[in-house]
XYZ file of N, CA and C in Angstrom:
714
model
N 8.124 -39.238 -20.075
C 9.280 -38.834 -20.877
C 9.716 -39.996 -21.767
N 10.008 -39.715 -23.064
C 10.553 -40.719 -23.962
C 11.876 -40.771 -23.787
N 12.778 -42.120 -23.592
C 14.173 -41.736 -23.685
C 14.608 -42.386 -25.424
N 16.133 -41.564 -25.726
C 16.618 -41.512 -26.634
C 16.543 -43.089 -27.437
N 16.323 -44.244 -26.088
C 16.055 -45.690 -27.131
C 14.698 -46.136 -27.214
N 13.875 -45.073 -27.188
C 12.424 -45.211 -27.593
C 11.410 -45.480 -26.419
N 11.750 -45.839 -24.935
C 10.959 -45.945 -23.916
C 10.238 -45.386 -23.529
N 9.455 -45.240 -23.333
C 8.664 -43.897 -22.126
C 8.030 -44.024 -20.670
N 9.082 -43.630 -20.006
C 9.075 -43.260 -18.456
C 8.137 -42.402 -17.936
N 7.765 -42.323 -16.652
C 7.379 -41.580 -16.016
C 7.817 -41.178 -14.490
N 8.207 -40.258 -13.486
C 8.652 -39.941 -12.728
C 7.555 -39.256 -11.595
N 8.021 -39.711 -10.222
C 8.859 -40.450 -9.727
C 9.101 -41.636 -10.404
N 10.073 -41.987 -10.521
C 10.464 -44.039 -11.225
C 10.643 -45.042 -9.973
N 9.793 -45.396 -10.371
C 9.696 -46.352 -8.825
C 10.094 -47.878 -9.265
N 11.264 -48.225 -8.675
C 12.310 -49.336 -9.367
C 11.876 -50.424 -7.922
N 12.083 -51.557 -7.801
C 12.568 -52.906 -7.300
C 13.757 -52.716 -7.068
N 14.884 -53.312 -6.401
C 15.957 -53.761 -6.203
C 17.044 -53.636 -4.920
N 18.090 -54.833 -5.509
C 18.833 -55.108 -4.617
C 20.102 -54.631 -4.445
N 20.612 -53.957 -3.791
C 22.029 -52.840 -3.506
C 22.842 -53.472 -2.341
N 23.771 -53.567 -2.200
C 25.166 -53.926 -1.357
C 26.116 -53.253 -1.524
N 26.463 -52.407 -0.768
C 27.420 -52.034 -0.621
C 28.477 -51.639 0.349
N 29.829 -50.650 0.356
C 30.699 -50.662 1.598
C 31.062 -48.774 0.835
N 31.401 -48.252 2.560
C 31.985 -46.919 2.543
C 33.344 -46.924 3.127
N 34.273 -46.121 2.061
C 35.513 -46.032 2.746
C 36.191 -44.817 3.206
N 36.817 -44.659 4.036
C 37.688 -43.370 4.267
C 38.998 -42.888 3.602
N 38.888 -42.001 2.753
C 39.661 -41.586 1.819
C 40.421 -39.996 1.968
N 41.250 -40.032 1.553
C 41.843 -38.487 1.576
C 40.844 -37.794 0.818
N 40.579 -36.225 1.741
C 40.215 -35.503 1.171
C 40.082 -34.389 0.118
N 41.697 -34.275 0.115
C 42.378 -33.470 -1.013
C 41.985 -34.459 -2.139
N 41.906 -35.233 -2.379
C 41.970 -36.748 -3.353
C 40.402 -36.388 -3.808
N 39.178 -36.809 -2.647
C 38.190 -36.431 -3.015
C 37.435 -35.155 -4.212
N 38.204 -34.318 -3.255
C 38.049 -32.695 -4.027
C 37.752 -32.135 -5.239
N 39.070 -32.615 -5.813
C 39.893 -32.848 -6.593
C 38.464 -33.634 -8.080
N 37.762 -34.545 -7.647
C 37.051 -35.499 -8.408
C 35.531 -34.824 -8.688
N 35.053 -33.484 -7.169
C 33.875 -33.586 -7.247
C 33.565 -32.181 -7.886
N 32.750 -31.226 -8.395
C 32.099 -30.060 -9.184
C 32.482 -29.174 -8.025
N 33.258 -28.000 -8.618
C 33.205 -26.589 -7.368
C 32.440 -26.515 -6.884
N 31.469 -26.610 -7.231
C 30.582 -26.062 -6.607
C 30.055 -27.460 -4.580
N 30.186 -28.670 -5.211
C 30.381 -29.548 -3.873
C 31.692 -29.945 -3.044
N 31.349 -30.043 -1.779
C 32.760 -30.084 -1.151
C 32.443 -31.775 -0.507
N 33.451 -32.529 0.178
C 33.353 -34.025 0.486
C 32.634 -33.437 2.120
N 31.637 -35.150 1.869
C 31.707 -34.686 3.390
C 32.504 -35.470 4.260
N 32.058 -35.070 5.372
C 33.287 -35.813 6.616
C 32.819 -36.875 7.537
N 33.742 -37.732 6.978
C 32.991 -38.878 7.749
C 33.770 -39.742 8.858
N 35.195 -39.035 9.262
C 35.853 -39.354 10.099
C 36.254 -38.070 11.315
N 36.361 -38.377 12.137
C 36.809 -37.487 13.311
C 38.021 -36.521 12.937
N 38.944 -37.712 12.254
C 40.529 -36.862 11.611
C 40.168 -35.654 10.132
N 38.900 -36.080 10.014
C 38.392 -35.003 8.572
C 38.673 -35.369 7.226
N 38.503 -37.147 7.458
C 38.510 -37.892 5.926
C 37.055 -37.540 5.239
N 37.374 -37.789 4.329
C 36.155 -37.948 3.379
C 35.883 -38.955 2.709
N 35.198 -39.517 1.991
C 34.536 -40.975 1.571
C 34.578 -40.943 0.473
N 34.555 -42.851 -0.310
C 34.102 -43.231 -1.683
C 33.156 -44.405 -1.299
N 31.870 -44.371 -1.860
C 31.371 -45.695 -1.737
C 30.948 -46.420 -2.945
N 31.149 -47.707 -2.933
C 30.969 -48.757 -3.761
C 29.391 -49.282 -3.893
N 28.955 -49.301 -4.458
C 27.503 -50.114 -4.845
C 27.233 -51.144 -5.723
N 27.235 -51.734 -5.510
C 26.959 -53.415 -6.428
C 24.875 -53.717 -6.411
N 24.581 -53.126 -7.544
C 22.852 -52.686 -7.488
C 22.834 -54.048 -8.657
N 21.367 -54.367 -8.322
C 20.749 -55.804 -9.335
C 18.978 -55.230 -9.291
N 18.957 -54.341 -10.306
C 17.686 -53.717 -10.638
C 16.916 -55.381 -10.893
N 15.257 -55.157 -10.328
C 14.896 -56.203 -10.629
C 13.919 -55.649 -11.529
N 13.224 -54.809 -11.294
C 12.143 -53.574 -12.058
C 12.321 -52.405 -12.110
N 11.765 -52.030 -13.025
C 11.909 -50.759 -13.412
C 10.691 -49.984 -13.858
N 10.061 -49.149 -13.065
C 8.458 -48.638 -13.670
C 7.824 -49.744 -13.357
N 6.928 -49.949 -14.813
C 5.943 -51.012 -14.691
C 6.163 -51.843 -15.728
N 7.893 -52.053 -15.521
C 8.169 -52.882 -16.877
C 8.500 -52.324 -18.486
N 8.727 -50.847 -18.013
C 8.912 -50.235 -19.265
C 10.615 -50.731 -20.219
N 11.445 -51.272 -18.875
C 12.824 -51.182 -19.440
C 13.110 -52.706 -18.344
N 13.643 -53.288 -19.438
C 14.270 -54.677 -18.882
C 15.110 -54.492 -17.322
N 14.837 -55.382 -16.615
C 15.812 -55.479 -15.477
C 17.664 -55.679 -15.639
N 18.176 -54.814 -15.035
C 20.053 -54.734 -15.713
C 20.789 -54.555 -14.281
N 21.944 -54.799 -14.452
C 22.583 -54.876 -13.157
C 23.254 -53.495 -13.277
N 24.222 -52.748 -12.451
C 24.651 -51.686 -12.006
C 26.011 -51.876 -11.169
N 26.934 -50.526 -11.488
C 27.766 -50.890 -10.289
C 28.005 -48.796 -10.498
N 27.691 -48.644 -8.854
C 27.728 -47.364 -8.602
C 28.856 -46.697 -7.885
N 30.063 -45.578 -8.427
C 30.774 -44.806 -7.507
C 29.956 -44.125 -6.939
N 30.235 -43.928 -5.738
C 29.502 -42.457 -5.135
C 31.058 -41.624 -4.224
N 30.797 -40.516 -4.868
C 31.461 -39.773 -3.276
C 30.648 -39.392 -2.700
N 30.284 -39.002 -1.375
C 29.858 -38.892 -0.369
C 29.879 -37.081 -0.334
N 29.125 -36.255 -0.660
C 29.284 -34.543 -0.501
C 28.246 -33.719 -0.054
N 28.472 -32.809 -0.130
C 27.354 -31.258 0.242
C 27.556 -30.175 -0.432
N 26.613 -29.466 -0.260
C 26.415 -28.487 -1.471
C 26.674 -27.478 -0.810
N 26.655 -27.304 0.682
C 26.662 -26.160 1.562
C 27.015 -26.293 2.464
N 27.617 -25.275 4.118
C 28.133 -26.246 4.942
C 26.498 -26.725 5.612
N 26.747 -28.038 6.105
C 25.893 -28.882 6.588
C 26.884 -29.736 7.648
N 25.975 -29.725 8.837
C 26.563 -30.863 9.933
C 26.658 -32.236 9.796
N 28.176 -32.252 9.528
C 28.031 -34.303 9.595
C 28.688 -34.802 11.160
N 28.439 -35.848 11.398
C 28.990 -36.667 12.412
C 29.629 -37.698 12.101
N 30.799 -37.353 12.591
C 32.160 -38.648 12.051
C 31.704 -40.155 12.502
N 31.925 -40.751 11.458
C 31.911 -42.204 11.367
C 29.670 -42.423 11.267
N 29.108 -41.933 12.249
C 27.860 -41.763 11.656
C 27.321 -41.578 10.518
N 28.042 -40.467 9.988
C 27.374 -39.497 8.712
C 27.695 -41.090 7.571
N 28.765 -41.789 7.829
C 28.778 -42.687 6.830
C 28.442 -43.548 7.063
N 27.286 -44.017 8.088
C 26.190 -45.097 7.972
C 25.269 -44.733 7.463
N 24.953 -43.188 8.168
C 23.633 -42.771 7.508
C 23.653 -42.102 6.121
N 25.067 -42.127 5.546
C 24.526 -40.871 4.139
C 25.662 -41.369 3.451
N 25.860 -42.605 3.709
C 27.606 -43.155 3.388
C 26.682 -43.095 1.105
N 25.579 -43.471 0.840
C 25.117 -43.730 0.030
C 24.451 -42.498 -0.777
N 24.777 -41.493 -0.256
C 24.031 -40.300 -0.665
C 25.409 -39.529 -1.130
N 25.073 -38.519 -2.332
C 26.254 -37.856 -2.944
C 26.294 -38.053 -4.362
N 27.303 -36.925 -4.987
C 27.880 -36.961 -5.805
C 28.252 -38.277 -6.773
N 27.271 -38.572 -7.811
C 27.761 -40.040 -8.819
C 28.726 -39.746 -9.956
N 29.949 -40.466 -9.712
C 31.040 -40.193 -9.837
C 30.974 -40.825 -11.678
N 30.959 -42.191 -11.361
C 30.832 -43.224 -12.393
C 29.627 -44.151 -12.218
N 28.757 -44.908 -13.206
C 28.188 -45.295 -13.088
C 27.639 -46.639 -14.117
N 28.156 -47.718 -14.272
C 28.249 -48.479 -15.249
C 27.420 -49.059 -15.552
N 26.477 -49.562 -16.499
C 25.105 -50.298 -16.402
C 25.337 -50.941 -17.716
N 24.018 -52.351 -17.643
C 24.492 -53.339 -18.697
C 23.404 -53.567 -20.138
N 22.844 -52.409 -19.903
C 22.203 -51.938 -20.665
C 22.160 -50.748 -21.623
N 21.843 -51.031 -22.998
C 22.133 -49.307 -23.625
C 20.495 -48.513 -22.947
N 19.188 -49.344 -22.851
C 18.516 -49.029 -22.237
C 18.651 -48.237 -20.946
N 18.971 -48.959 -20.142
C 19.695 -48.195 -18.289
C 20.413 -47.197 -18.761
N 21.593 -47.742 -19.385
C 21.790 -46.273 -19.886
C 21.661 -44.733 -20.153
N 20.534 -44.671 -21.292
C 19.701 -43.852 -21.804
C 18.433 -43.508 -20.889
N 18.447 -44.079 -19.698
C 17.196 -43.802 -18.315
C 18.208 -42.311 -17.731
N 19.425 -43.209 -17.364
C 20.072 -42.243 -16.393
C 21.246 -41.306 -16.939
N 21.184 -41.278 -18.231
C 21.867 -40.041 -18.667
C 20.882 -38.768 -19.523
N 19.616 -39.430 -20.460
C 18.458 -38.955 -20.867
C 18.084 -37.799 -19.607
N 17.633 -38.139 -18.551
C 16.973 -37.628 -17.620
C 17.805 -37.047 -16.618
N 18.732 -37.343 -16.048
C 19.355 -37.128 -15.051
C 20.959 -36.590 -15.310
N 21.302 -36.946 -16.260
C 23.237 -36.750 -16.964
C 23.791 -37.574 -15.634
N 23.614 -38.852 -15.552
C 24.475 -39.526 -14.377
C 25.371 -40.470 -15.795
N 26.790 -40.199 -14.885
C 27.508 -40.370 -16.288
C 27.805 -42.295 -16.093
N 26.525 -42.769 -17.072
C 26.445 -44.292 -17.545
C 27.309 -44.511 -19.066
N 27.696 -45.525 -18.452
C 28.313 -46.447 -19.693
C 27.807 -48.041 -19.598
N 28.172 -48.292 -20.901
C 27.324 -49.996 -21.032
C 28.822 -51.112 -20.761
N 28.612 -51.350 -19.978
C 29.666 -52.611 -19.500
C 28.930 -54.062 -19.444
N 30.078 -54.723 -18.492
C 29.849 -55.982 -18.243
C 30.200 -56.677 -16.368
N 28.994 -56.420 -16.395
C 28.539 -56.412 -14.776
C 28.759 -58.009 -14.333
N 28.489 -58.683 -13.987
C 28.461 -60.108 -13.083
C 28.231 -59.939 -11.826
N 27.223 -60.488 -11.419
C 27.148 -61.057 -9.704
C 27.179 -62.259 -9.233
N 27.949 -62.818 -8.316
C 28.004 -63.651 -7.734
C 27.393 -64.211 -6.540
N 26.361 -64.724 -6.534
C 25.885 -64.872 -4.952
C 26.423 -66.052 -3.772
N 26.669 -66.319 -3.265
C 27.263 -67.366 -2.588
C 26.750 -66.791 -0.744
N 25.562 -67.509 -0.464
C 24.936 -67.118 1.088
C 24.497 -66.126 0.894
N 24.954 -64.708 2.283
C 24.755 -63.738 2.124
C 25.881 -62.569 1.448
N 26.771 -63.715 1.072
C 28.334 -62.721 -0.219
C 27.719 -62.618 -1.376
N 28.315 -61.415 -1.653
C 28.476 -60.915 -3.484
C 29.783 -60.732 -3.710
N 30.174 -61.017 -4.628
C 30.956 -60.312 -5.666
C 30.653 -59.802 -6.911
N 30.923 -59.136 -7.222
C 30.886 -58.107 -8.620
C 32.202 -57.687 -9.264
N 32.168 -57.835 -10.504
C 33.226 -57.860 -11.529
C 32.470 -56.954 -12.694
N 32.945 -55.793 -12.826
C 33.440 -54.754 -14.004
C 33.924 -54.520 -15.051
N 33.908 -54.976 -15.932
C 34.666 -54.740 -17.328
C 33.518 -53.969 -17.912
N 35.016 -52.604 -18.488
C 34.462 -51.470 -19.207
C 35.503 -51.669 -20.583
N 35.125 -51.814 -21.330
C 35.448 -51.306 -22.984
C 36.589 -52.584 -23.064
N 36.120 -53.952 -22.437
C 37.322 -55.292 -22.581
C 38.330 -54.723 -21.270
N 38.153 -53.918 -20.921
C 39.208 -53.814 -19.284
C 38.437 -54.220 -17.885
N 38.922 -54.693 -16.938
C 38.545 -54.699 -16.111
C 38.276 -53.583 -14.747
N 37.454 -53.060 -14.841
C 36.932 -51.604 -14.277
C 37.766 -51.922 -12.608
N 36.896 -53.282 -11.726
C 36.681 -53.295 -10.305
C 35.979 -54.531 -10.372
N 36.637 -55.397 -9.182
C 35.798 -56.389 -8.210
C 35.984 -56.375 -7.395
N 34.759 -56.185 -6.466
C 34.012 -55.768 -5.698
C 33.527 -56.631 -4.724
N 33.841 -57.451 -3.103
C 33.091 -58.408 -2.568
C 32.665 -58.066 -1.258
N 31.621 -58.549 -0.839
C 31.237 -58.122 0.356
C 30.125 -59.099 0.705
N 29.330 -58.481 2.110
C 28.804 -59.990 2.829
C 27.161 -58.750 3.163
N 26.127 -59.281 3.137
C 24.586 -58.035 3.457
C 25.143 -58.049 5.189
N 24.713 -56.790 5.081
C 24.675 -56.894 6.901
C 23.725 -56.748 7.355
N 23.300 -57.074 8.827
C 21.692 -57.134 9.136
C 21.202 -55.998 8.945
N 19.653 -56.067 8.242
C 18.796 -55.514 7.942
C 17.438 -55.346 8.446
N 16.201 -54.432 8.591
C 15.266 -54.250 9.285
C 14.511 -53.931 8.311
N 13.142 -53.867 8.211
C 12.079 -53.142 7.603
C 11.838 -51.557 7.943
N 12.152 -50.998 6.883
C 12.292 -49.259 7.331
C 12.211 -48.829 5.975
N 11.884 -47.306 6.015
C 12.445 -46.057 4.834
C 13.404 -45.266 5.339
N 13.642 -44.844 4.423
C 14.923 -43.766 3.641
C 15.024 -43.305 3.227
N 15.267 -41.694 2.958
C 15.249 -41.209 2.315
C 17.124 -40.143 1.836
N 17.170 -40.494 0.708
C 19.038 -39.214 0.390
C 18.685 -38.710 -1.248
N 20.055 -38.252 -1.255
C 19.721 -37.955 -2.808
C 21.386 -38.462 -3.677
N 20.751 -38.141 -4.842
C 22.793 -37.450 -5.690
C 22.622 -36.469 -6.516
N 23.831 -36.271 -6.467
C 24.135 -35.124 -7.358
C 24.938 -35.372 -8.673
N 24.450 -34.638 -9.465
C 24.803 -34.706 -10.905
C 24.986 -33.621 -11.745
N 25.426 -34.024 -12.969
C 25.665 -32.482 -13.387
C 24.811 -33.146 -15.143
N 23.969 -32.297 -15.485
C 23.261 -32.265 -16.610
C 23.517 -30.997 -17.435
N 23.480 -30.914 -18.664
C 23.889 -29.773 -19.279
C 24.363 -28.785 -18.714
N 25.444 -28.880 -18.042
C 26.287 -28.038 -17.234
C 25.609 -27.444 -16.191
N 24.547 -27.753 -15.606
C 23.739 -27.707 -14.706
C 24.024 -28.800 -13.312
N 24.358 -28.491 -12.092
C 24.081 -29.363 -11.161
C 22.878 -29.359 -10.730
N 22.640 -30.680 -10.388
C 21.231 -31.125 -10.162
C 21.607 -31.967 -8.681
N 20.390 -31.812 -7.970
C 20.088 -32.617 -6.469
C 19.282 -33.620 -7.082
N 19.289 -35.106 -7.430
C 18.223 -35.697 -7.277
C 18.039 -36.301 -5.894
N 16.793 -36.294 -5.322
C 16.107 -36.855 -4.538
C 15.762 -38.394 -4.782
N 16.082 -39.449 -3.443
C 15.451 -41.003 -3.513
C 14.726 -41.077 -2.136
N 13.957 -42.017 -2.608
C 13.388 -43.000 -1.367
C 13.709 -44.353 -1.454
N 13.922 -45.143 -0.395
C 14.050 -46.046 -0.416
C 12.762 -47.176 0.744
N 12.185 -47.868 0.226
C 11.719 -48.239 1.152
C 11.643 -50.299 1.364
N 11.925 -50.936 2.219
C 12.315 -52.706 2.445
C 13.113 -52.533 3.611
N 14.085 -53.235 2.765
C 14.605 -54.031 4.777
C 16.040 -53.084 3.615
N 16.666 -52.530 4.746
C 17.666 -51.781 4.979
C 18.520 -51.833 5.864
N 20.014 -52.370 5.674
C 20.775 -52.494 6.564
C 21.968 -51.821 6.672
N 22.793 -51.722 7.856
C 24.242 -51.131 7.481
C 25.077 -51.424 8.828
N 26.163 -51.658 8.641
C 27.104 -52.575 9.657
C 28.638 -51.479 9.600
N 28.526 -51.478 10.991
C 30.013 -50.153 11.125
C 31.459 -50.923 11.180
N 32.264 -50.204 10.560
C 33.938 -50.864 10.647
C 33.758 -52.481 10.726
N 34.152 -52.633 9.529
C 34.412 -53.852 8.883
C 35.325 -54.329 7.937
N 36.013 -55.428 7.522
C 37.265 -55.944 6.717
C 36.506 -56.827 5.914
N 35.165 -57.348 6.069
C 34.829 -58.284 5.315
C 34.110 -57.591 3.859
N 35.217 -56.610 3.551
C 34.806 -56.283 2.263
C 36.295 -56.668 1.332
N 36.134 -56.537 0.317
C 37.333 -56.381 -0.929
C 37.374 -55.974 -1.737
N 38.415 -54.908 -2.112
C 38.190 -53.958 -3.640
C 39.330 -54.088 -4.103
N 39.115 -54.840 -5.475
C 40.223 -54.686 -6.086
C 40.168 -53.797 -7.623
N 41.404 -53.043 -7.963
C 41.089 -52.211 -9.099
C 41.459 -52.536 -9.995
N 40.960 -53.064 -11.379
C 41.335 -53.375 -12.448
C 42.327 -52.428 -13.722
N 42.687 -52.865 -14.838
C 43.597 -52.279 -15.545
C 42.998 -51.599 -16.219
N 41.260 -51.063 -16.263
C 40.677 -50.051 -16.849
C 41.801 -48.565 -16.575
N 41.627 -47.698 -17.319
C 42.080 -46.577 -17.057
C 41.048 -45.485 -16.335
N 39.781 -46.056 -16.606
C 38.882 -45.119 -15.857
C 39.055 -45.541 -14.057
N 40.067 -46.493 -13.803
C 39.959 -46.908 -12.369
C 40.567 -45.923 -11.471
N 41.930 -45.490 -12.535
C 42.893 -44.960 -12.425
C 43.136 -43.431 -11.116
N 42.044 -42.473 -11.404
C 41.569 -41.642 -10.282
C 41.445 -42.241 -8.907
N 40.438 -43.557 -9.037
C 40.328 -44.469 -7.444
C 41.807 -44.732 -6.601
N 42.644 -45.197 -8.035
C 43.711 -45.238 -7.182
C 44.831 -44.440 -6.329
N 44.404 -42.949 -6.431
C 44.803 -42.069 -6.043
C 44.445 -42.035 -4.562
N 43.107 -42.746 -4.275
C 42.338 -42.652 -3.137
C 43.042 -43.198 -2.109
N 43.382 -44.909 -2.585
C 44.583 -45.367 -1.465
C 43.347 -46.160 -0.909
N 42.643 -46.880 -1.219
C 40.959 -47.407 -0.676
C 42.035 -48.977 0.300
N 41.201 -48.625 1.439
C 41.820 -49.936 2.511
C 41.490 -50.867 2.447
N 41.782 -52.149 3.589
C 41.230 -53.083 3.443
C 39.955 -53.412 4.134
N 39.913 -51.882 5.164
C 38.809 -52.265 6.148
C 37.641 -51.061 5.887
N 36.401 -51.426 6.108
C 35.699 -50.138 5.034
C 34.969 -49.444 6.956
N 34.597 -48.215 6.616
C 33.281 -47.276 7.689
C 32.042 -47.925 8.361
N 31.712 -49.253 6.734
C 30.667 -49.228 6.979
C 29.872 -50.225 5.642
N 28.951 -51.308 5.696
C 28.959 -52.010 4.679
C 27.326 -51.590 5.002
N 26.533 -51.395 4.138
C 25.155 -50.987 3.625
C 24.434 -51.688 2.280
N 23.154 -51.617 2.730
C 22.525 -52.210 1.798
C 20.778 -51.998 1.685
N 20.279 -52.450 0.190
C 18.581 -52.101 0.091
C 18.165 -53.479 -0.244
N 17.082 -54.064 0.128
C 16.490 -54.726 -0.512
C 14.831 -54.469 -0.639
N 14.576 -53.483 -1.944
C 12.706 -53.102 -1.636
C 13.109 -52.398 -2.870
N 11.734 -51.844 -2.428
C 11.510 -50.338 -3.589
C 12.680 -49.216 -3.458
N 13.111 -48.535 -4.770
C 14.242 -47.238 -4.736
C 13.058 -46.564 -5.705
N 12.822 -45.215 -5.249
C 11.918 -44.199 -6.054
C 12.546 -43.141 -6.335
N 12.779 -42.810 -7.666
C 14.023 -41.568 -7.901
C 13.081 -40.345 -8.360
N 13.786 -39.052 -8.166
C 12.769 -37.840 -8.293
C 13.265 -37.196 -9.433
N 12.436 -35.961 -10.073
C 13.538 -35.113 -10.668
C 14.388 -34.442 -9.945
N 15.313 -33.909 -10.997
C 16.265 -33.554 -10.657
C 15.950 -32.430 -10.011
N 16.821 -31.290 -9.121
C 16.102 -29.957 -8.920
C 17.794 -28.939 -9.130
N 17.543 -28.342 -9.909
C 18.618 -27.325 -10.053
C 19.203 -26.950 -8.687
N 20.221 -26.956 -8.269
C 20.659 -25.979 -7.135
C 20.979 -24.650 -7.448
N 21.500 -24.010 -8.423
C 21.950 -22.654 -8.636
C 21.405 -22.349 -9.836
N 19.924 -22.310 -9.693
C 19.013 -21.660 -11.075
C 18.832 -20.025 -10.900
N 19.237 -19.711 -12.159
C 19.379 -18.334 -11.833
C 17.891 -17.356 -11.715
């Protein structure tokens, strides 16, 4: 596939990179409210919260080099398309990363034009930063000269394994399931404080803050390997 800044992809896209992130427990009316009728939040607490998770991604490849390496910073809510069984506080180790992409900021008009061309995951071109310090990140957000979100957190232990989730998106008024794999050392660490989110004076933050996001997160997760993204697959093709 050619995208709109002249590249040409091919799919599955089998990317490099490094992801950190944390899941939080959020009101669900709040959730709702953010995601397509057609998906509902899932549940990732016993009391029947529902989730937002944060992703701080540092693409190292992309294909076989078709599109420069760019950094990322990913909303996800956490949803289902149907009822499906979750298990409280589980479901958001194991699927805390799977769902509905809310926002999705990338520092590229390239990245960009990958994941809205193909997929309608709604990208904008910002200004990403990572910070490494040990096993901490921080990440800092500025969208359009505002400050979107910074973002800090610590990798939690990790193993050599695969993975597999998806997200959901909406493309020409179409929802779409995409399908991932993930395959490296994969980690994820339950109820934790050693995260920090703070929300900047962007106005696109503005919805998050409805959420009420704590100081202590579900669950802090992370990739370091291959991410292989699929097409999309219609859910309600007529």
């Amino acid at each position: 596939m050619t995208l709109s800044t002249g590249e040409t992809i091919t799919l599955p896209l089998s990317t490099e990179a490094t992801m950190l992130g944390a899941v939080f427990a959020v009101p669900k009316q709040q959730v709702t409210a953010l995601l397509p009728n057609e998906l509902q939040p899932m549940r990732v607490t016993a009391g029947g919260k529902a989730a937002v998770t944060f992703l701080s991604v540092e693409y190292h490849r992309i294909g076989n080099g078709e599109i420069n390496p760019y950094n990322e910073f990913a909303v996800v809510l956490p949803a289902v398309h149907e009822p499906t069984t979750t298990i409280p506080y589980l479901s958001a180790l194991t699927r805390g990363a799977s769902g509905y992409m809310w926002f999705l900021p990338v520092t590229t008009e390239s990245a960009k034009a990958l994941g809205v061309d193909i997929w309608g995951f709604p990208k904008v071109v910002a200004d990403i930063t990572h910070k490494d310090v040990g096993t901490r990140r921080r990440t800092t957000v500025t969208v359009d000269g505002d400050r979107f979100i910074t973002f800090e957190t610590t990798h939690p232990p990790s193993m050599e394994t695969q993975d597999e989730g998806y997200t959901y998106t909406v493309k020409d008024d179409e929802l779409l399931r995409v399908p991932n794999k993930v395959n490296g050392e994969i980690g994820a660490w339950p109820f934790t404080d050693e995260v920090t989110v703070a929300l900047g004076e962007s106005h696109r933050a503005e919805p998050l803050r409805e959420l009420d996001v704590s100081d202590r997160a579900l669950a802090r997760v992370s990739v370091k390997g291959e991410a292989r993204f699929y097409p999309g697959e219609p859910l309600f093709a007529e």
